[in-house]
Every structure is written in structure tokens, then in C-alpha cells.
Amino acid sequence: MIDTLRTGDLVRYTVNGKTALTGVYITERDGMAVIKLESGYNIGASPEKIEFIERPAARPPAAAAAVAQNPDLPELAILSTGGTIASRVDYRTGAVMSQFSAADILRVIPELGGIARYRDHQIASILSEDMQPALWQNLARAIYDEIRAGVEGVIVTHGTDTMAYSAAAVRFMLRTPVPIVFVGAQRSADRPSSDNAMNALCSAAAATSDLGEVAVVMHATTNDDRCAIHRATRVRKMHTSRRDAFQSIGIEPLGCVDYPSLAVSLSGEAVRRGAQEPELQDSLEERCALLQFYPGMPASVLEAFEGYAGLVISGTGLGHVSSGLVPGLREMIEDGTTVVMTSQCLNGRVCDRVYNTGRDLLAAGVIEGEDMLPEAALVKLMWVLGNESDPERIRRLVQTDLAGEMQRRSIP
Amino acid sequence: MRDYDALGLKAGIEIHQQLDTAEKLFCHCPTVLREISERRGEFQRYLRATGSELGEIDRAAREEMRLVRKFCYYTYDTVCLVEHDEEPPTPMNPEALEIAFTIAKMLGMTPVEHVHTMRKVVIDGSNTSGFQRTALIALSGALPGGCRVETICLEEEAAQRVEGDTFSLDRLGIPLVEITTAPCMRNPEEVARVAAYIGMVLRSTGRVKRGLGTIRQDINVSIANGARVEIKGVQDLDLITEVVRREVERQVNLLEIRDALRERGARVDQNVVDVTDLFSGTNSSILKKARSILALRLCGFAGLVGREIQPDRRLGSEFSDYAKKCGVGGIFHTDELPAYGVTAEEVARLREHLGAADEDCIVIVAAGKERAGCAIEQVMTRARMALEGVPEETRKMLEGGSTAYMRPLPGAARMYPETDVFPVTIEPGFWESIPVPELLTDRAARFVSEFGLSEDLARQVAFSERLPLFERAVAAGVRPALAARTLLATCRELARDGVEVDRVTGDEMLALLSAVEAGRAAKEAIPEILTELALTPQESGMTPEERVDAAIRRVAPAVSAADVEAVVRRVVAEREGFARERGMAALGPLMGVVMKELRGSVDGKVVSEALRRELERLIS
């Protein structure tokens, strides 16, 4: 029976043989018919208790109110990859619909219209865990095109899970004179408490500010008082769910945006607007991997990466793996794989010159990744190997700070 | 006495009861309330109104967003990231679900087969996420008397407002059952009866929280040609009848006002007039300091704005409630002026300035420019509603039973699925297996027949928080009447006299009653022993029995049968003449003397026996 029902159909639900209630059929789930009663509550009922009444005439979609944009304001591009910073709830069915166009986003967060005018471009509509290097490249190219078209800044909406990876990738592939701001929401945009609006507004403020590099802008604390501006190559998602999950590791954030004033303050470290000419170098070597070492990890694990162009290891402490892995790594390196060592401590600098195994790793050809975050090192390696083939030059590039991913000095 | 049937009175009740579970509904925090002085910190958030599919903001939500507000939340070490809206919810607490279904079964309801948790949008700050998680769990039950219980929902308690826009998170997330009846009650007394019955059913489970604020009652009232009004927060069962009675009065009066207004051809002016300059020299303290004074002419409203619609409440009070939503302190209207420092002359000037005739009423608002503007618009809205009749509203109860406007009745369409919580399948086997606890009324009847308690005492015990302790005592062999009187009357009296009886634990009570049953202490000594126990600080290492024995020794050392005989003999010998003269009639007076000496350590019956024997021996 429920095979013929469609979302929105009016149905009768007979509760216990006597009382009947009308409701709207929503969907089937776990063999039950999910219906929305007049009170607004959903319940699941066995299909035999449901009876079709009628199918309402298809409603023409509500004419969306036109959104006026202010031509006197700076122009920003909003590129979306799937991260939802705006959504609408259809209370009739309970469905939550993500909004990606600039017009739709402005309807949900109208205050954005007081900061800039917007053009939009949807790169992808995926959960960020489904992101791939090929999409990073599409994103970098699209951003480059927008910069060439003359926008004053770019906002990229992105799922928070892998936002740091994408931001780092764009940072390596693109030299930019304007701010490129990555933003997402930790709380779903359909809820009144969502951090979507505040994050979006702070991002727009950052995208029209004097900043001139790629950054991630998200809540700085659990309060709705301030967003932090994080350098793309030194930011990491450090909590599964909190609003202030994103933190700069090893350096201070580049600045912050106060809320609700939207006043932007930048540190002396932040690259300023106009400091660079736009340049795109979008080749990436995708056959690079990131491997976290753990005690007892068998050398056979390395076989999975045979033939890879690059391998970043997230080792323990100062950058260590067990001595049993050294021969396998030596062989990989001799076969042409570039191996870079980072630390799963995340904080601090790798130094393989202190202990025996570390020295053996160096002798085998492993490159110390200095104080790079493992994830940033992976992205960097993909870019370096995509743009360089000479091993000596590769080694030099890996150990040189190209995009703020590495500090020359460890500041206490 | 109103003819409620003729008026078409329809009333329904919605009861919210907190459940006494180990953990909250959607997280693993304990369900304890804290003192705000114990807070560990605080954080601030904004909540935004979300649009519905049609681009309209839910009308209740829009009302709340009239003022842009920042909310502050107090947090504790018994609160977690879920209450902070910083972590997804856990699956629904199975203990809470079980209790909710027990209640549903006791009310003869049909369980929902597949329970879906919903998000109900609430943006007054009382839920950090901007919504309340709520699930419909059972439908369609019946009460004795025929009234229908429509639904039972299991939902999260809201955070407690501390003041203004500051809330305390300890209460947020405690499981709540919401029981909604059909609007089937036809007179005020019936409403109170139904509320009392449902309250009794809830307490019969033994698994609901007790104390102030753990149960809340909202009442829906409408009369024919009136409107459905929801009155929130009617705590006292005793007040329910009065609240319903007064709401009917209010609606009847509002309809009469509407009819009078229509007869007069009344209308509400479109124009708001700035009269700030008119009052530049006023002595009224409120008007003097206001930056902006705005006036509105209500044609034909004179005398009706000041008309009482409930004790201490006038139509003007309703205008004022609406205006206050904009942050102003209140309004003035010409039905109550001159007053508050506003002179007759100023009123006359006001009337002239607005071109008001005698049958017109003028309302003025004094505040900052934006607030005054907002407030006068609100007055205009409410005044227009007066021409239609009774507006649908959510109202709050005032002391005495009158009500004040809170917000518009919420629309239905602001719920959507809580997708982070999976639906729960309710197997028929689970529902069948739920044991139905004895109703407290049935238990009280059983205490009368089984234990011979008086009806009054039986009811007191059955409904008392001490019921479990009473049942333990009876199971341990303590006489029911003794247990009941000690736990209730004796403790109450001692408490009234300032003894901290609450410090005596249940186990100590039990040990004491057992000691009395065993003859180690006289029942007359119970108050003294309890007082002693309450005064003694808790020491570790002593069992309740040891503590009780120590107290007995200190207060009422056990007296042997031989000691009793000795005392009795001495007392009688000292008063031999009196005893011989009075014979058995001396028993009474001599009882008093002996009991005083024995300091109540011995059961009166034992003493009476001994005295009787001694007297008989003497006389014969």
C-alpha cells in the first residue's frame, strides 16, 4: 500500500480500531509509514493502519522574494563545495534543504548584503569526507578565475571535516592578492543556534578586509563573540563537535573578527592584500599517502604504498617509527618514493638526529618535516611532487617554508 | 454562577511532569538542580529566527525576535556539551521511555509503534539549540468521567530562566512527560478534578520528581464566539477552578466590549502622533524623562479601555502587556487620567491636539524613540483586535487567578525531525510486559481495609513521600498505625517545633520503630528520641541501629520490669493514704506521677498494669 503513497499525500491513521487521525504521508522507514500529524509530530505506523485519502494538487513553488544587492559594495565570490551554511526547513514535510546560491544564502542571512555583493559558483555538493585532490584542483582553478574576474575576495563554503586539507591545498596551488576565506558550520544550519550565520558574516568581513592569503574563519570560543582567522597551512579541526573546533597549531591565529561588530583585526604576521600577484600552479601528484605509525605496526603495511610517489608518516614523538620499519622505508626511498616525517604530537618540531632510530631513518633517506602538521605535509608533498621531479630540489622544497606551513623558529 | 454549558465553555489541560530518572533524556548527565552560586562558568549565544518553507517566520518566533537579544547560560560540573549545544544528543534515555509508557498504559492509551523525535523550534533562549527535542509516544486514552487524553509526549525540560536573558543549564534536558487532554471539560470544577486525577496517576508511578516546579499545568479555555487561550503555569490545584472561572469572565467581558465598540462605530486611528513637546513642562516623573511620547486616538473607546475584564485587570492592561513586548514599562490612557502626575489640563490639551471627542480614548507611550514607536504599534494591533473579539493568545497566570498576555498562540508548523536521534521501535511484547503500578487511591483504600488505618491517615500515607518507608516498616513488623503516625504526624509536629527531623535517615526511623516494637523503647518516648537523633551529628562507623540504641540510652534508658515494680510500689507507698481513700480511682493521678519518674521509658500500658496490680494488692 505504501508503495503507491507519495510524500505530501493526505492519509488517515487509525490508532486502535476506533480513533482516526489525519496526517501527511512523509516516507517509509524500517517498514513503517512515517506520517506527520496535524500537531506537527511525526510517528511511524504499520502500513495496514494507514489509508490514502487524497493527493493534494501540486503547489507551485513559492515565488522567492527577490534579493537586492548593493552595487556600491565590494564584490565577493561565494564558491560552495557542499558545506551547508544556509538551509531552509519545509515544515510541511520536515525536510531540510541546503541553500547554495548567493540569493538563497542572502535570504537566510540578509546581513551579508550589508557587507558586500555576491556572485556564486557551485563546485560540488558533497560531504567533505568525500573530497578529493581532483576537486581541490577544480576549486583552485575556479578561485583563480574569480580573482582574474576582479572580485575583492572569495568565500569558500566547505564541510568542516576536511576543510583544513582543502584550504592548505588551495594555498599551495594559488598565489593570491585577495583574501580567500574557508568557512563552514559545526551546528547544522537549520537550527536557530547554528554558528552558520555568525561564521558567514565574519568570513565576509574577513574577505573584504586587508588580508591577502588563504584562511579558515570559524568560532574562536564557544561564545558568539569572535571568530578566529586561521592560516590555511597551520589550522586543524581539534574537536569533533564544538564550535571552536578549529585551532591554529604552533602559531597564533592571523587575527580575529569581532561579533556582532564585524571589526577585523590582523596580526603583523598576516599577509596583506595585494602582497602577491595572482598565480595558479595546479598540478598535484595524487599518489601520496599519510600513514600514522603505532607500536607494533608490521612492516608489511608499507607494501600498500609500493609505487607511491610520496609518503608522509605521522610518527611518534620527535618523528619516530620502530626500527623494524627502517629497511622497508629505505627500499621505498631507493625505488623513488619521497618519504617525509612528521609527528602525531602535532605540536613541536621533528628531529631525527637525537635517537638511534631517527638517525637510521635519516640515513635511509627520510626527510624531516620540521614542524609541519601531518595533513598539511601531505598536501604540500602532493603539490611539490606535482611540480618538481628532481630529488634534490624536491628535498629542498619540502624543507623550505613555502606557504606558512613551517616555522623557522619554534616560538615559546 | 455562570451557565457554562450555555456559554459553550471548552477546557483542556496540558500537564508537564518531570521524571525522576538517573540521567537526562538525551545525555548522560544527572537530573539534579543546582544553586546558581555553584556555577562553573557562563557563555553567550544569539538565536536566529528561521523561516518556514513559505518564507514566513513562525508567528510566535517572530514575536520573540522583536527585540534582538543575546542569551547567557550558566553551566555546572553536572552539565555536558550536549546542553551546551556543542555535541550531538545521545539516543533517547530508555528509562525515561519506560516510565512514559507506564503512564500511558495507566491512562489506557495506545502506544505509537515507531517513536520519532522531533525538533520543536523555541527561540526564547530556554533551549540552547533553539529547539526542544520532543517525541509523541502514545495516543488516545480515557479518564474516568469520559474525558479523553489525546496525547502523551516525552520531551526535554527547558533551561530555567534566572533573570532577563540569563538561563541556568542544570534543568535543561531533564525528561518531561507532557500529557494533553482533549478540550472536553465543561466547567471549572471538572478541570480541577481531571488535573487532580492525572496528578495522582503520575505520583502512583513513584518515578516522577516531586517538589516545587516539578509539575506544571497549562489550561486551554475557550467559550463560544471567544477564542482558544492557553494559560501557562497554573501550579496550584486549588487555583485551577478560579483561573478557569476568571478566564471565562475575561472572554465574556471582551465580547461585551466588542459589541459596545461596534455599536458605537468605534475605530482605531491609523496615525501615531508625536506629543513629546506637549509634555515638555510636565510634573509626571515618567513623562518628564522620556525622550519620545507618542499618542494614538482610539475613536469610540472611551470608558471601555478602563473597564475591568478580570479582578484588577482592564482592557488597558491588555494594551499594556502588548506594549511591554517592546521593552517599555507600560502605557497611559485617558480612561485612567488625570493620574500619575499627569494633570487634567494636560489631558485636555492632549485631547485637543489629537482632535479627540469625548467618546474617544487616547493612549500614550513614553520611552526612547524606537521603543515607543514599537510599543504604540503594538497598542494599535491590540486595539484593532478588541473590535474583533477575543484574540487567541498564550497567557500567564497572575497571583489570584487573573492572567496577562505572554505571546501569540504558536502556529503548528514549527516542528521537523531530529535526525540525530534514530526512531525507536516499540514491540508489542514490550508494551504488554510493562507492569502497571497500583493507583494511590487504590492503595489508600487497601491501607484502610488491610491495616485498619483511618481513611484520612490512609490517604495521607499513600500520597506521602514517605510511602516507601512506611511500607518497609510494615514489612519489618511495625504496627501500621504506629508507623503511619510516627512518619507523618509526629515528624510534622517536631518539624513545626523547630526540630530538624529531616536529618534523621530512613534507616534510623526504621530502626527506631523496630526498637519500639521490640519493647526496647516506649512509643511515648519517640518524639524525644527523634529529637536526640536529629541533634546528634552523623558519625561514620555507627550503623543506624547503633545510633538509635545510643540515642535511646541517652534519652530514655530502658527500664526493667523489676524497676517498674519498684517505682510503682514506692510511689503507692508514699501516697498510701490517698490510694486507700480513692481506691481504683487513684489509678489515673498515680499514673501521671509514675510516668513522670520513668520519663516515658516504659509503655503506658505496662505501667498501668503494674499500678493496677499494686493498688488491688493494697486495697484488698
mmCIF file of C-alpha atoms in Angstrom, chain B residues 152-313:
data_model
loop_
_atom_site.group_PDB
_atom_site.id
_atom_site.type_symbol
_atom_site.label_atom_id
_atom_site.label_comp_id
_atom_site.label_asym_id
_atom_site.label_seq_id
_atom_site.Cartn_x
_atom_site.Cartn_y
_atom_site.Cartn_z
ATOM 1 C CA ILE B 152 1.499 11.826 25.755
ATOM 2 C CA CYS B 153 4.817 13.234 24.617
ATOM 3 C CA LEU B 154 8.278 12.652 26.056
ATOM 4 C CA GLU B 155 10.447 15.737 25.827
ATOM 5 C CA GLU B 156 13.312 17.742 27.274
ATOM 6 C CA GLU B 157 12.799 20.220 30.071
ATOM 7 C CA ALA B 158 13.872 23.754 29.198
ATOM 8 C CA ALA B 159 16.623 25.691 30.916
ATOM 9 C CA GLN B 160 15.492 27.732 33.913
ATOM 10 C CA ARG B 161 15.333 31.477 33.424
ATOM 11 C CA VAL B 162 17.477 33.162 36.090
ATOM 12 C CA GLU B 163 16.501 36.693 35.083
ATOM 13 C CA GLY B 164 16.123 38.591 31.824
ATOM 14 C CA ASP B 165 18.009 36.664 29.152
ATOM 15 C CA THR B 166 20.139 34.586 31.507
ATOM 16 C CA PHE B 167 19.349 30.895 31.902
ATOM 17 C CA SER B 168 20.675 28.084 34.049
ATOM 18 C CA LEU B 169 21.507 24.844 32.231
ATOM 19 C CA ASP B 170 21.083 22.413 35.131
ATOM 20 C CA ARG B 171 17.403 21.926 34.352
ATOM 21 C CA LEU B 172 17.815 21.672 30.576
ATOM 22 C CA GLY B 173 17.354 18.118 29.328
ATOM 23 C CA ILE B 174 15.596 16.584 32.339
ATOM 24 C CA PRO B 175 12.958 14.213 30.917
ATOM 25 C CA LEU B 176 9.430 15.547 30.928
ATOM 26 C CA VAL B 177 6.149 13.884 30.039
ATOM 27 C CA GLU B 178 3.560 16.171 28.513
ATOM 28 C CA ILE B 179 0.022 14.887 28.901
ATOM 29 C CA THR B 180 -2.601 16.650 26.791
ATOM 30 C CA THR B 181 -6.323 16.148 27.203
ATOM 31 C CA ALA B 182 -8.992 16.938 24.675
ATOM 32 C CA PRO B 183 -10.876 20.199 25.335
ATOM 33 C CA CYS B 184 -13.592 18.093 26.874
ATOM 34 C CA MET B 185 -14.102 19.735 30.251
ATOM 35 C CA ARG B 186 -17.257 21.776 30.544
ATOM 36 C CA ASN B 187 -16.951 23.576 33.872
ATOM 37 C CA PRO B 188 -14.181 24.872 36.162
ATOM 38 C CA GLU B 189 -14.645 22.181 38.812
ATOM 39 C CA GLU B 190 -14.251 19.428 36.234
ATOM 40 C CA VAL B 191 -10.938 20.909 35.165
ATOM 41 C CA ALA B 192 -9.643 20.767 38.723
ATOM 42 C CA ARG B 193 -10.887 17.207 39.155
ATOM 43 C CA VAL B 194 -9.166 15.999 35.999
ATOM 44 C CA ALA B 195 -5.935 17.740 36.963
ATOM 45 C CA ALA B 196 -6.026 16.128 40.398
ATOM 46 C CA TYR B 197 -6.668 12.691 38.921
ATOM 47 C CA ILE B 198 -3.847 12.892 36.430
ATOM 48 C CA GLY B 199 -1.533 14.202 39.147
ATOM 49 C CA MET B 200 -2.450 11.208 41.289
ATOM 50 C CA VAL B 201 -1.770 8.790 38.438
ATOM 51 C CA LEU B 202 1.651 10.362 37.923
ATOM 52 C CA ARG B 203 2.573 10.074 41.576
ATOM 53 C CA SER B 204 1.352 6.488 41.629
ATOM 54 C CA THR B 205 4.275 5.510 39.404
ATOM 55 C CA GLY B 206 6.671 6.518 42.177
ATOM 56 C CA ARG B 207 9.054 7.583 39.435
ATOM 57 C CA VAL B 208 8.279 11.245 38.971
ATOM 58 C CA LYS B 209 10.113 14.098 40.624
ATOM 59 C CA ARG B 210 8.391 15.857 43.469
ATOM 60 C CA GLY B 211 8.732 19.353 44.790
ATOM 61 C CA LEU B 212 8.163 22.884 43.598
ATOM 62 C CA GLY B 213 8.352 23.278 39.862
ATOM 63 C CA THR B 214 8.463 19.574 39.026
ATOM 64 C CA ILE B 215 4.920 19.607 37.683
ATOM 65 C CA ARG B 216 3.366 22.369 35.593
ATOM 66 C CA GLN B 217 -0.152 22.706 34.401
ATOM 67 C CA ASP B 218 -1.341 24.712 31.425
ATOM 68 C CA ILE B 219 -5.026 25.158 30.787
ATOM 69 C CA ASN B 220 -6.786 25.830 27.489
ATOM 70 C CA VAL B 221 -10.043 27.711 27.746
ATOM 71 C CA SER B 222 -12.484 28.882 25.130
ATOM 72 C CA ILE B 223 -16.108 29.913 25.031
ATOM 73 C CA ALA B 224 -18.416 30.056 22.044
ATOM 74 C CA ASN B 225 -17.552 33.159 19.958
ATOM 75 C CA GLY B 226 -14.490 33.631 22.154
ATOM 76 C CA ALA B 227 -11.092 32.208 21.337
ATOM 77 C CA ARG B 228 -8.818 29.437 22.484
ATOM 78 C CA VAL B 229 -6.483 30.802 25.111
ATOM 79 C CA GLU B 230 -3.659 28.863 26.678
ATOM 80 C CA ILE B 231 -2.868 29.770 30.282
ATOM 81 C CA LYS B 232 0.567 28.658 31.323
ATOM 82 C CA GLY B 233 1.981 27.819 34.698
ATOM 83 C CA VAL B 234 -1.041 27.117 36.889
ATOM 84 C CA GLN B 235 0.827 25.479 39.747
ATOM 85 C CA ASP B 236 -1.774 25.156 42.468
ATOM 86 C CA LEU B 237 -4.523 22.621 42.067
ATOM 87 C CA ASP B 238 -6.665 24.882 44.239
ATOM 88 C CA LEU B 239 -6.308 27.789 41.837
ATOM 89 C CA ILE B 240 -7.381 25.900 38.741
ATOM 90 C CA THR B 241 -11.071 26.389 39.313
ATOM 91 C CA GLU B 242 -10.588 30.124 39.881
ATOM 92 C CA VAL B 243 -8.361 30.548 36.844
ATOM 93 C CA VAL B 244 -10.918 28.933 34.550
ATOM 94 C CA ARG B 245 -13.728 30.941 36.096
ATOM 95 C CA ARG B 246 -11.838 34.217 35.620
ATOM 96 C CA GLU B 247 -10.832 33.419 32.055
ATOM 97 C CA VAL B 248 -14.459 32.830 31.151
ATOM 98 C CA GLU B 249 -15.266 36.209 32.747
ATOM 99 C CA ARG B 250 -12.495 37.842 30.767
ATOM 100 C CA GLN B 251 -13.704 36.452 27.460
ATOM 101 C CA VAL B 252 -17.325 37.304 28.207
ATOM 102 C CA ASN B 253 -16.272 40.861 29.066
ATOM 103 C CA LEU B 254 -14.129 41.222 25.960
ATOM 104 C CA LEU B 255 -17.076 40.120 23.818
ATOM 105 C CA GLU B 256 -19.308 42.658 25.547
ATOM 106 C CA ILE B 257 -16.686 45.334 24.929
ATOM 107 C CA ARG B 258 -16.535 44.338 21.279
ATOM 108 C CA ASP B 259 -20.309 44.621 20.969
ATOM 109 C CA ALA B 260 -20.265 48.020 22.650
ATOM 110 C CA LEU B 261 -17.475 49.211 20.351
ATOM 111 C CA ARG B 262 -19.348 48.051 17.278
ATOM 112 C CA GLU B 263 -22.495 49.747 18.441
ATOM 113 C CA ARG B 264 -20.534 52.978 18.776
ATOM 114 C CA GLY B 265 -18.945 52.602 15.371
ATOM 115 C CA ALA B 266 -15.566 52.640 17.076
ATOM 116 C CA ARG B 267 -12.318 52.563 15.102
ATOM 117 C CA VAL B 268 -8.595 52.770 15.648
ATOM 118 C CA ASP B 269 -6.707 55.714 14.171
ATOM 119 C CA GLN B 270 -4.019 54.964 11.616
ATOM 120 C CA ASN B 271 -1.804 57.866 12.651
ATOM 121 C CA VAL B 272 0.582 57.931 15.541
ATOM 122 C CA VAL B 273 1.064 61.457 16.839
ATOM 123 C CA ASP B 274 4.259 62.696 18.434
ATOM 124 C CA VAL B 275 3.227 64.656 21.517
ATOM 125 C CA THR B 276 6.637 64.931 23.197
ATOM 126 C CA ASP B 277 6.523 68.729 23.119
ATOM 127 C CA LEU B 278 3.062 68.834 24.663
ATOM 128 C CA PHE B 279 4.514 67.443 27.872
ATOM 129 C CA SER B 280 7.693 69.471 27.994
ATOM 130 C CA GLY B 281 6.727 71.092 31.268
ATOM 131 C CA THR B 282 5.056 68.132 32.897
ATOM 132 C CA ASN B 283 5.480 67.066 36.503
ATOM 133 C CA SER B 284 4.896 63.406 35.723
ATOM 134 C CA SER B 285 8.160 61.658 36.502
ATOM 135 C CA ILE B 286 7.723 59.076 33.737
ATOM 136 C CA LEU B 287 6.809 61.576 31.035
ATOM 137 C CA LYS B 288 9.475 64.014 32.127
ATOM 138 C CA LYS B 289 12.403 61.724 31.428
ATOM 139 C CA ALA B 290 11.044 60.169 28.239
ATOM 140 C CA ARG B 291 12.769 61.123 25.022
ATOM 141 C CA SER B 292 9.710 60.377 22.961
ATOM 142 C CA ILE B 293 5.986 60.463 23.809
ATOM 143 C CA LEU B 294 3.641 59.067 21.188
ATOM 144 C CA ALA B 295 -0.133 59.141 21.201
ATOM 145 C CA LEU B 296 -2.850 57.152 19.455
ATOM 146 C CA ARG B 297 -6.522 58.016 19.252
ATOM 147 C CA LEU B 298 -9.000 55.202 19.714
ATOM 148 C CA CYS B 299 -12.316 56.548 18.483
ATOM 149 C CA GLY B 300 -15.305 55.412 20.480
ATOM 150 C CA PHE B 301 -13.245 53.554 23.052
ATOM 151 C CA ALA B 302 -13.747 55.958 25.974
ATOM 152 C CA GLY B 303 -14.749 54.163 29.181
ATOM 153 C CA LEU B 304 -14.109 50.745 27.672
ATOM 154 C CA VAL B 305 -10.327 50.781 27.924
ATOM 155 C CA GLY B 306 -10.648 51.303 31.654
ATOM 156 C CA ARG B 307 -13.335 48.680 32.024
ATOM 157 C CA GLU B 308 -12.475 45.766 34.264
ATOM 158 C CA ILE B 309 -12.409 42.394 32.492
ATOM 159 C CA GLN B 310 -10.938 40.402 35.365
ATOM 160 C CA PRO B 311 -10.317 41.344 39.005
ATOM 161 C CA ASP B 312 -7.564 44.019 38.872
ATOM 162 C CA ARG B 313 -7.298 43.864 35.095
#
